[in-house]
């Protein structure tokens, strides 16, 4: 399975915010959308990602001033990104090895999505269950 298989089942709207906005503004958008991360952009291009983990680090240091902390100063900017043609197994391995849960998906320079480790696991589980069903039917016939 490929990353594009995950993206086709996700909403088309991508949650993003400009890097000049504050941590508070990003957090409010994340809470409203019930998500654990948000893409950070500069002039429409990917510049980073802001996650729940980034928020925890900010709150621990700047707990009273989150409204004044610019995203650019605290977002994760050293990103590992996926392309729509990447294999899910490779993506899962990268996420587990590097210990992160959200990965932007780029097609060239264009942001086409964001996948989570949960998305990848769900897709892999669905595929595995379908394969098991086919094997059972092959081995035991229709019941």
Short mmCIF file of C-alpha atoms in Angstrom, two decimals, residues 2 4 11 19 21 24 36-37 49 58-59 68 72 75 79 88 96 100 105 117 120 127 132 138 140 143:
data_model
loop_
_atom_site.label_atom_id
_atom_site.label_comp_id
_atom_site.label_asym_id
_atom_site.label_seq_id
_atom_site.Cartn_x
_atom_site.Cartn_y
_atom_site.Cartn_z
CA UNK A 2 1.06 3.53 -0.72
CA UNK A 4 -1.79 7.97 -1.63
CA UNK A 11 -10.63 14.85 4.22
CA UNK A 19 4.58 30.58 10.77
CA UNK A 21 1.03 33.24 14.00
CA UNK A 24 -1.99 30.06 21.07
CA UNK A 36 -2.67 16.58 17.29
CA UNK A 37 -0.69 18.61 14.79
CA UNK A 49 4.90 21.29 11.76
CA UNK A 58 6.45 25.64 25.07
CA UNK A 59 4.06 25.37 28.02
CA UNK A 68 3.17 35.84 22.45
CA UNK A 72 8.40 29.87 13.85
CA UNK A 75 7.79 24.48 15.46
CA UNK A 79 11.08 17.43 8.81
CA UNK A 88 3.25 2.51 4.01
CA UNK A 96 8.72 4.37 14.73
CA UNK A 100 7.36 10.96 15.61
CA UNK A 105 3.09 14.57 2.38
CA UNK A 117 1.03 6.92 12.56
CA UNK A 120 -0.77 4.20 8.65
CA UNK A 127 -5.23 -4.61 4.48
CA UNK A 132 -6.67 -12.95 6.26
CA UNK A 138 -9.24 -20.12 0.21
CA UNK A 140 -11.77 -23.40 4.31
CA UNK A 143 -19.04 -20.71 5.23
#
